[in-house]
Coordinates of C-alpha atoms and ligand atoms in Angstrom, one line a residue:
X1 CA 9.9 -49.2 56.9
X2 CA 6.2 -47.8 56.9
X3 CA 4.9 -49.4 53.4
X4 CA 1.5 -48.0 53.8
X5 CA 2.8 -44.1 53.5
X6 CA 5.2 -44.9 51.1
X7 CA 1.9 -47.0 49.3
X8 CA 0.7 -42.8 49.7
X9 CA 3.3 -41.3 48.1
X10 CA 4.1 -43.5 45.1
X11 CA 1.4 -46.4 44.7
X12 CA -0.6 -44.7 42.3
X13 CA 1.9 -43.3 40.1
X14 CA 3.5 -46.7 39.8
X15 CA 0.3 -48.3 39.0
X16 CA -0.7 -45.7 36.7
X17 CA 3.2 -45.6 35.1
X18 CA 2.7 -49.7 34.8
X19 CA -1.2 -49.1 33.1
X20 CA 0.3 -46.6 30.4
X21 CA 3.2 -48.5 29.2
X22 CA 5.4 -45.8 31.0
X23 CA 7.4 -47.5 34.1
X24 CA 10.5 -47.8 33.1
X25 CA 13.8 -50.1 34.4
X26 CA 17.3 -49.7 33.5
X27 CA 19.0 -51.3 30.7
X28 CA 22.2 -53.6 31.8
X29 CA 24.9 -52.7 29.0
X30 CA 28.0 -54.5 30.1
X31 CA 31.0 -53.0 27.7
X32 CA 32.0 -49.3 27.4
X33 CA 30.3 -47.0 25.3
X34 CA 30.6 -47.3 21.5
X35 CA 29.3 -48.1 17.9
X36 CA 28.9 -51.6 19.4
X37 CA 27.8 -52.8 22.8
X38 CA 27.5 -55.7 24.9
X39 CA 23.6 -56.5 25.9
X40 CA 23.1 -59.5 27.9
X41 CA 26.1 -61.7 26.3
X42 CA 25.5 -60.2 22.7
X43 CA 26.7 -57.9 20.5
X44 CA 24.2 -55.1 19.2
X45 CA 24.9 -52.0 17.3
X46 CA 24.1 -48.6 19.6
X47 CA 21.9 -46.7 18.1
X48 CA 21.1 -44.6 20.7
X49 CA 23.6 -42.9 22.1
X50 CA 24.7 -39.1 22.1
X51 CA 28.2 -40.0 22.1
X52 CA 28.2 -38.9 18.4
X53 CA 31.5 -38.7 17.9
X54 CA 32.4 -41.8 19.6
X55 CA 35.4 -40.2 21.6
X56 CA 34.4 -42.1 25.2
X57 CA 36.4 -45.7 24.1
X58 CA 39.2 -44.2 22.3
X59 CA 42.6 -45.5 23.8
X60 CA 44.1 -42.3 23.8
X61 CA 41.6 -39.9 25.3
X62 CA 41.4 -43.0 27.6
X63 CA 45.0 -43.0 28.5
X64 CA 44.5 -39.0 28.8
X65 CA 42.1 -39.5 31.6
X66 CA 44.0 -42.3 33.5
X67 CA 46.9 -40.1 33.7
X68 CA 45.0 -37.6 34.9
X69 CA 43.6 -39.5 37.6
X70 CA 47.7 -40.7 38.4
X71 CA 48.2 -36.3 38.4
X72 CA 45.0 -34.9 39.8
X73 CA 43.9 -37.9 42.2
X74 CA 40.2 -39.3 42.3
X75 CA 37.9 -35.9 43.6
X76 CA 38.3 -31.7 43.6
X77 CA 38.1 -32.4 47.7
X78 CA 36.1 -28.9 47.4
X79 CA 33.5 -26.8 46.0
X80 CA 34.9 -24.1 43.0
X81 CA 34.8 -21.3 45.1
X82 CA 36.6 -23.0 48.2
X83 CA 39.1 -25.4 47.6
X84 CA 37.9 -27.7 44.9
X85 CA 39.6 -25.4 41.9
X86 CA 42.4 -26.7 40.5
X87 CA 44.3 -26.2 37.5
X88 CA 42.3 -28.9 35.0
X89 CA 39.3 -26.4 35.5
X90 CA 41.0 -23.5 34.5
X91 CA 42.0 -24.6 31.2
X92 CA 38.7 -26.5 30.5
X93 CA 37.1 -23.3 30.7
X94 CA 39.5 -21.6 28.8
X95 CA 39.4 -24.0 26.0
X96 CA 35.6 -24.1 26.4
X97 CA 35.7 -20.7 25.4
X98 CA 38.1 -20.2 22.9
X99 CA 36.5 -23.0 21.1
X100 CA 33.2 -21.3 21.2
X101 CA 34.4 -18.2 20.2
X102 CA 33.5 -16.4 23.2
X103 CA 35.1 -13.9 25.7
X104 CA 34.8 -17.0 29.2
X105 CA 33.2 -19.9 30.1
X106 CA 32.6 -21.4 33.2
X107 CA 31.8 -25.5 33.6
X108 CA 29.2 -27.0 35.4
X109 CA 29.0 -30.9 36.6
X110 CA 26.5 -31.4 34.0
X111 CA 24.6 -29.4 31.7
X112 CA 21.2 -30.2 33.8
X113 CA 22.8 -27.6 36.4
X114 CA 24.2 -25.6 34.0
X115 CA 20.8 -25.0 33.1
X116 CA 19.5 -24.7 36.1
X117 CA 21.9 -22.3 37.4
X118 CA 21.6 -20.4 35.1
X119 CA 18.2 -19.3 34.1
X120 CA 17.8 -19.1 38.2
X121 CA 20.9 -16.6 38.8
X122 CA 19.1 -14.9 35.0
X123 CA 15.9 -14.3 36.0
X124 CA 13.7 -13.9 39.2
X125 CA 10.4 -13.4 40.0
X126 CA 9.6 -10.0 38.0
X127 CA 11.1 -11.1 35.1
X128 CA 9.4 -13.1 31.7
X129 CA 11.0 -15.9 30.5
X130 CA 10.0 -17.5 26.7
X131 CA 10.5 -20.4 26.3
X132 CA 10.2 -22.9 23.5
X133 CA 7.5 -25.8 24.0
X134 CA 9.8 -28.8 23.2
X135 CA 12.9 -27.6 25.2
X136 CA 14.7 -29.9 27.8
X137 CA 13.4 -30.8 31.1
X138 CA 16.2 -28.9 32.8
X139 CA 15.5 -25.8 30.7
X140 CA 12.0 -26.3 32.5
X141 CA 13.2 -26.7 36.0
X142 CA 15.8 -23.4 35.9
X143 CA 12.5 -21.4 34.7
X144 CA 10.8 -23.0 37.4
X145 CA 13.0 -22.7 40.1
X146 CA 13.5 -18.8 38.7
X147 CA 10.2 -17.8 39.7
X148 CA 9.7 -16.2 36.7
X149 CA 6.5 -15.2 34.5
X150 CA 6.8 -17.7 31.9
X151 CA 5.5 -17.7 27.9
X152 CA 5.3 -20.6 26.6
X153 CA 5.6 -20.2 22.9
X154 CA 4.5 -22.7 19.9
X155 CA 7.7 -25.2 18.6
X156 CA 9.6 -23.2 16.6
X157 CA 7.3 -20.8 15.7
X158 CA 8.4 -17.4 15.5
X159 CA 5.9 -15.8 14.7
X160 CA 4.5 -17.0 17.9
X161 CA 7.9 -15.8 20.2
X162 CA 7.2 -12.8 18.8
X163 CA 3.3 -12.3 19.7
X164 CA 4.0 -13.7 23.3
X165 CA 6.6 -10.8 23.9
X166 CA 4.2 -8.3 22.8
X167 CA 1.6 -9.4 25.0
X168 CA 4.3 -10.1 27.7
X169 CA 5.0 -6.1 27.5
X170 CA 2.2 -4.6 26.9
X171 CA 0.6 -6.2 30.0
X172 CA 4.2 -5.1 32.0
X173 CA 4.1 -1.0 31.3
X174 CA 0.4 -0.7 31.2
X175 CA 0.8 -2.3 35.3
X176 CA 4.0 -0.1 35.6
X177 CA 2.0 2.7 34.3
X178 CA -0.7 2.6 36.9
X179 CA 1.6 1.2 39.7
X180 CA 3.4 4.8 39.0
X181 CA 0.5 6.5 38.5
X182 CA -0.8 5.4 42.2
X183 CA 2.2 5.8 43.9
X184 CA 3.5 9.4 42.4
X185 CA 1.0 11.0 44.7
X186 CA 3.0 9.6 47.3
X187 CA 6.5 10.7 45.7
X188 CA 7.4 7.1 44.8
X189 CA 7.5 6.9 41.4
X190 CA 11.0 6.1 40.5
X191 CA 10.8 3.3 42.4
X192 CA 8.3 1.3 40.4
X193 CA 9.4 2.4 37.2
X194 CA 11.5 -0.9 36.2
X195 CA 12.6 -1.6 32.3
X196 CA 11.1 -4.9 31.2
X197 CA 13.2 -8.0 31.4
X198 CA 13.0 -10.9 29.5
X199 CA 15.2 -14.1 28.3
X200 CA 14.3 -15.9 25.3
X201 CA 15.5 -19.6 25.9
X202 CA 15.5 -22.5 23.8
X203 CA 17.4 -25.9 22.8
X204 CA 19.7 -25.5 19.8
X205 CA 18.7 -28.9 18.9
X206 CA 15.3 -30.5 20.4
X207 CA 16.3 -33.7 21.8
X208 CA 13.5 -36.1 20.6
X209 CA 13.1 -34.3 17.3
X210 CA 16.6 -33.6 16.2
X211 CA 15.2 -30.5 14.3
X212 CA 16.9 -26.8 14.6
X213 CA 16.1 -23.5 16.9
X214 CA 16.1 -20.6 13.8
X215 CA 18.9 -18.9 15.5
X216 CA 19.2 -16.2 13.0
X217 CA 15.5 -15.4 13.7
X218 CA 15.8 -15.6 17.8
X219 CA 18.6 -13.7 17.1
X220 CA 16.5 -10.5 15.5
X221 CA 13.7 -10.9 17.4
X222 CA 15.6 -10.5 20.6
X223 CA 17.5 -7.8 19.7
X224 CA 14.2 -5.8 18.1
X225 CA 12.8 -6.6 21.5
X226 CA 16.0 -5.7 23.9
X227 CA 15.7 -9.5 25.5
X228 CA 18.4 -12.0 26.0
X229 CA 18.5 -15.1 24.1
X230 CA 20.1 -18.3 25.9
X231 CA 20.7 -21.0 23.4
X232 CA 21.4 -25.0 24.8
X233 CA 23.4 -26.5 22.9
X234 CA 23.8 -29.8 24.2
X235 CA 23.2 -31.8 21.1
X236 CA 24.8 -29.0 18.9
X237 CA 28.2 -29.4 20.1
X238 CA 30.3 -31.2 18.3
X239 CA 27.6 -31.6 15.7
X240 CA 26.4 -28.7 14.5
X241 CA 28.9 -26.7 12.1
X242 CA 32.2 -27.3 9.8
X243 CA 34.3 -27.9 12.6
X244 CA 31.3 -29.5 15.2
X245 CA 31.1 -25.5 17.1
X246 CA 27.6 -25.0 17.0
X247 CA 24.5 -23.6 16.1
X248 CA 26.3 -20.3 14.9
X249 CA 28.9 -22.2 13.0
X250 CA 25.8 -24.0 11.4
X251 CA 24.2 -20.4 10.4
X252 CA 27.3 -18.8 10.0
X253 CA 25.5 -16.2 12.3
X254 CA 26.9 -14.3 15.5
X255 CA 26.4 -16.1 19.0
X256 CA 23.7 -15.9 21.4
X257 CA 23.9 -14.1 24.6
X258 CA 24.3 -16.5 26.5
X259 CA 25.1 -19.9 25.1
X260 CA 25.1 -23.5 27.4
X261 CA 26.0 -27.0 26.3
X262 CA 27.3 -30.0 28.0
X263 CA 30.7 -32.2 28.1
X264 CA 28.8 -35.6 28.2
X265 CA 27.6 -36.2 25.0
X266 CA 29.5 -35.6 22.1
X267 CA 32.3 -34.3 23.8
X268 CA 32.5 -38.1 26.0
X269 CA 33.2 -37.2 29.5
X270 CA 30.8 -35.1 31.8
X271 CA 29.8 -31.8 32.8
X272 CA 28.4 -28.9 31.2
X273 CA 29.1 -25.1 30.7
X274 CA 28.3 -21.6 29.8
X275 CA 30.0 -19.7 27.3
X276 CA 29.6 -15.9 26.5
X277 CA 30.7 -12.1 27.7
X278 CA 33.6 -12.2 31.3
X279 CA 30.5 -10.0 32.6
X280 CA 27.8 -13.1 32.1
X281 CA 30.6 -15.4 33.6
X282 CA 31.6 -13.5 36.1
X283 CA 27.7 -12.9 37.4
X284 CA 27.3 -16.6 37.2
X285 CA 30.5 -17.7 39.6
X286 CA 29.3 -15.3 42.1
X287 CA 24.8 -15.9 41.6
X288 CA 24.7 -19.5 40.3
X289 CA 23.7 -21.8 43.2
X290 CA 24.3 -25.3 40.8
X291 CA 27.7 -24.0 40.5
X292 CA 28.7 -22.4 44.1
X293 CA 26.6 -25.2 46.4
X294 CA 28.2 -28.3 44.9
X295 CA 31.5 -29.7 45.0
X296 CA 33.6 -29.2 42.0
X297 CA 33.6 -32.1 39.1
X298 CA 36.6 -34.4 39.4
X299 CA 39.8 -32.5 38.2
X300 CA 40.7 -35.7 36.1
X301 CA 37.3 -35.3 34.3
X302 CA 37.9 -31.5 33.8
X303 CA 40.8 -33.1 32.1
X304 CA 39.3 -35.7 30.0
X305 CA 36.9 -32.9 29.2
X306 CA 39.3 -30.7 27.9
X307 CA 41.2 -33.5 26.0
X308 CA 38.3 -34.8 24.2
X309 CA 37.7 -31.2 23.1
X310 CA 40.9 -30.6 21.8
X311 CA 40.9 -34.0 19.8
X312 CA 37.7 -32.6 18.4
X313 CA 39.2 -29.3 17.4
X314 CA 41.9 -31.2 15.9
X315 CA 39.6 -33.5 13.8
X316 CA 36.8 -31.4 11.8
X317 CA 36.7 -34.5 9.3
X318 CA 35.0 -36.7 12.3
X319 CA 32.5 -34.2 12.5
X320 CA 31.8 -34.6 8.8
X321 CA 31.9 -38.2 9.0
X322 CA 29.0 -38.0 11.4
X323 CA 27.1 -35.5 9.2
X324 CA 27.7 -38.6 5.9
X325 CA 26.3 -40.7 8.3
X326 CA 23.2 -39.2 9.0
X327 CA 22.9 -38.5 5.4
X328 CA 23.4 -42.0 4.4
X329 CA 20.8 -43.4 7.0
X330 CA 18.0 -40.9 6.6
X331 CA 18.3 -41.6 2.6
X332 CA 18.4 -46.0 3.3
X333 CA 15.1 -45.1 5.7
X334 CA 13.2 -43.1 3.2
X335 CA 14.1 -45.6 0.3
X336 CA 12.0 -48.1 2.6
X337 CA 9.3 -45.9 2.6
X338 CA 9.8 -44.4 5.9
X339 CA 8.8 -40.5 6.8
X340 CA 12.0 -39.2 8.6
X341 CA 12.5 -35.7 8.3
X342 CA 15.4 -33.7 6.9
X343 CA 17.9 -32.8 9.9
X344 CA 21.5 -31.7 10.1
X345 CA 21.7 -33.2 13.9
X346 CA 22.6 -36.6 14.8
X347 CA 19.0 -37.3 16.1
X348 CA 16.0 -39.2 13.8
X349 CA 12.9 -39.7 15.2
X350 CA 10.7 -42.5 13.7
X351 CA 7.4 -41.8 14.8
X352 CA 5.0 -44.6 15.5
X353 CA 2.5 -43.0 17.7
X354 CA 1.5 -46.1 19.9
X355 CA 3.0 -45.8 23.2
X356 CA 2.9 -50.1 23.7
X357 CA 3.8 -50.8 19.9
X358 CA 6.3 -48.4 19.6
X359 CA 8.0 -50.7 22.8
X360 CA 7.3 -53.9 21.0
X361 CA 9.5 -52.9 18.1
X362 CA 12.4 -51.8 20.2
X363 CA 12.3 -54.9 21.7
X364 CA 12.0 -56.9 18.5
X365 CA 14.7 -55.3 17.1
X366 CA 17.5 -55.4 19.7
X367 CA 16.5 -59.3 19.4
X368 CA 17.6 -58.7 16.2
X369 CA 21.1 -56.7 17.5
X370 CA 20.2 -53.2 16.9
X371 CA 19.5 -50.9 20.0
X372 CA 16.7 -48.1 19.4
X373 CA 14.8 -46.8 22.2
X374 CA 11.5 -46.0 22.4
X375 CA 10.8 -42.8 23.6
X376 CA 7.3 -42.0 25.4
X377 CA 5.2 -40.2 27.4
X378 CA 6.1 -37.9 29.2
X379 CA 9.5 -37.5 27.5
X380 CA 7.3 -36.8 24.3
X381 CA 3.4 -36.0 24.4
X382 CA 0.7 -39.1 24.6
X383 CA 0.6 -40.7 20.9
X384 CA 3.5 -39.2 19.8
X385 CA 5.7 -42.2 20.9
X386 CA 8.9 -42.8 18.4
X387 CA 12.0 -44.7 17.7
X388 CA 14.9 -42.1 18.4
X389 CA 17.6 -43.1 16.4
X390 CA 21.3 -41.3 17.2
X391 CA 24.0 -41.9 15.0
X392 CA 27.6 -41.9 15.9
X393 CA 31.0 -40.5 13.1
X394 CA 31.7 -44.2 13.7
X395 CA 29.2 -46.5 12.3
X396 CA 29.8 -48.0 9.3
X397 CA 27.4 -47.7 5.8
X398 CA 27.0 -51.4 6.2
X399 CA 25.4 -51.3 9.5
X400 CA 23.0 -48.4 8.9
X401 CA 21.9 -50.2 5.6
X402 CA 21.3 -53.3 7.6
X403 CA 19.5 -51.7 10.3
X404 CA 17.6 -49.1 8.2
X405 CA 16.5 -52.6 6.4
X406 CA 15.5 -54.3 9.9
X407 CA 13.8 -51.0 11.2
X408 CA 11.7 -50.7 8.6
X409 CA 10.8 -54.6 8.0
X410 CA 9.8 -54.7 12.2
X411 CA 7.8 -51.6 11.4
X412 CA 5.9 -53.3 8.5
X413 CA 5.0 -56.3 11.0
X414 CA 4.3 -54.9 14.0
X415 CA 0.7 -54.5 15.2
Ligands
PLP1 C1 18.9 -30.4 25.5 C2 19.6 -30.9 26.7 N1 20.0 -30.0 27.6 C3 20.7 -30.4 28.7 C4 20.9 -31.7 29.0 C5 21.6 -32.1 30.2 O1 22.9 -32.4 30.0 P1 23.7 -33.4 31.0 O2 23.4 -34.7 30.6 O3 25.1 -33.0 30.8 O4 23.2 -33.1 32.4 C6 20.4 -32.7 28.1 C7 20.6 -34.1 28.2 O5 20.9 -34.8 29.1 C8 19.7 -32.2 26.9 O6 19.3 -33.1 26.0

């Protein structure tokens, strides 16, 4: 191996990763996930996972999946479009969309390249995305890989969205104005005359701040604008709503144009998916490039997938339990005097600021048993470093007391 030019291409990121506090390793977690885990011979409660509803250890969505595997073998053999389509994918979409209350659906392997497929098949390089400051990396990467002119607008700020579309037209017809105006001497007019095209794009719930995308909002100011609005609602589903179906079951609102979420957290297997009009679905099975260059997900976890979101339609009350949890362990943090604000997702940040302290107490306190990472740059901006706490339907009031207790007391004594 030539070390010096591979010195070129990652020495000084490494070093500079090491210098900020920022390289990071893998964690060795040696039981399945669930409420408790098993970290280097001892038992700590998980904290941290987006397994919410605790569905990936349950014997029978376990025994679901193994049978499965016995039916459907180990791989698709295939990509959707070739071979690798079998009858576990069919349904899973089906389901996928019946539970979301939508016309079709389609499933990804995960919800990165639903996102990524996505936004690319969307938009292309005359058309304006908007996009939300704190959305997910792989909301960044489709817009990138679109090619598209992209707004970034303020967190949540509407107000903002709505200023940034303005501009974003304004500056569009008065260039399609003149680009007409030169070319109608030469006949060509018609041809430059385009309508404007834009996609409004954001998480349903921000993934390091557990807060909410105003959906009722997005949802006027895209129609009064005549964009579309593309919701993710990775942390949403399952969550979010009576029975766990979202951000519109949340608002009691009507759906998104589009809407995307994944199968790998709360739902417990893999994958992800779009849900919306057979037109949007259809587009993306024949334009989506994470969906038509890859070979299809494993029928058996098509399976699971489907499984695990029937047991969830099945059982609105662990959705609820999840939502009592979150309740219960915001109230025990800000009885200790802790700032955590108010959020209907599964996801409390603690902010400590401190990129190297906010490290030391996630280490002190899975000493102490309780696993809470500490999230930093560049996941979250410099200084802005947190505990992100994720609850599960399954932990009990006793163990979110305790740790609530620890978090707080490690907090207190860290420097
Ligand atoms: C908001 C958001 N969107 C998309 C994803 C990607 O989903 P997946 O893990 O299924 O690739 C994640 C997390 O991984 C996420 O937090």
């Amino acid at each position: 191996m030539n070390e010096r030019i591979l010195d070129f291409f990652t020495k000084d990121a490494l070093e500079a990763a090491r210098a900020n506090n920022t390289y990071r390793t893998l964690r060795h977690i040696s039981s399945p996930e669930a409420s408790h885990v098993t970290i280097a011979g001892k038992d700590t409660v998980l904290l941290a996972s987006n397994s919410y509803l605790d569905l990936a250890n349950v014997p029978e969505l376990k025994r679901a999946m193994a049978d499965a595997v016995l039916e459907w073998g180990t791989g698709s053999g295939g990509a959707r479009l070739t071979t690798g389509n079998k009858t576990p994918h069919d349904e899973l979409e089906e389901f996928i969309a019946k539970f979301k209350g939508e016309e079709a659906a389609i499933a990804f392997n995960t919800g990165y390249m639903a996102n990524v497929g996505t936004i690319s098949a969307l938009c292309g390089k005359n058309d304006f995305i908007f996009s939300d400051e704190l959305n997910h990396a792989s909301i960044i990467d489709g817009i990138r890989l679109s090619r598209a002119k992209c707004f970034v607008y303020k967190h949540n700020d509407m107000a903002d969205l709505e200023r940034a579309i303005e501009a974003a037209k304004a500056e569009f017809f008065a260039q399609s104005t003149s680009a007409s105006a030169a070319l109608s001497d030469a006949g060509n007019a018609k041809q430059v005359a385009r309508a404007f095209r834009g996609l409004v794009v954001t998480d349903a719930v921000f993934s390091m701040d557990g807060d909410l995308a105003n959906l009722p909002e997005l949802l006027r100011i895209t129609k009064a604008h005549g964009v579309l609005l593309m919701i993710d609602e990775a942390h949403a589903t399952g969550v979010l709503g009576r029975t766990g179906r979202g951000l519109a079951e949340h608002y009691n609102c009507e759906h998104a144009d589009v809407t995307v979420g994944t199968l790998s957290k709360a739902v417990a297997a893999e994958g992800g998916f779009v849900a919306g009009s057979k037109q949007l679905i259809g587009f993306l099975k024949n334009k989506s490039r994470s969906f038509i260059f890859t070979t299809a997900m494993a029928p058996a976890v098509a399976a699971a997938a489907l499984r695990n979101l029937q047991f969830i339609d099945a059982h609105p009350e662990r959705v609820q339990q999840l939502r009592d949890n979150v309740k219960f362990f915001c109230d025990a943090l800000r009885l200790h005097g802790l700032q955590v604000p108010q959020t209907e997702s599964a996801i409390i940040p603690i902010i400590i600021g401190d990129e190297a302290k906010a490290l030391r107490i996630s280490e002190t306190l899975q000493n102490e048993g309780v696993l809470i990472p500490a999230i930093r740059y560049p996941t979250v901006a410099k200084g802005q470093a947190r505990l992100r706490a994720s609850l599960m339907a399954t932990h009990t009031k006793e163990e979110l007391q305790t740790a609530a207790t620890a978090i707080a007391q490690i907090i207190k004594s860290t420097n």
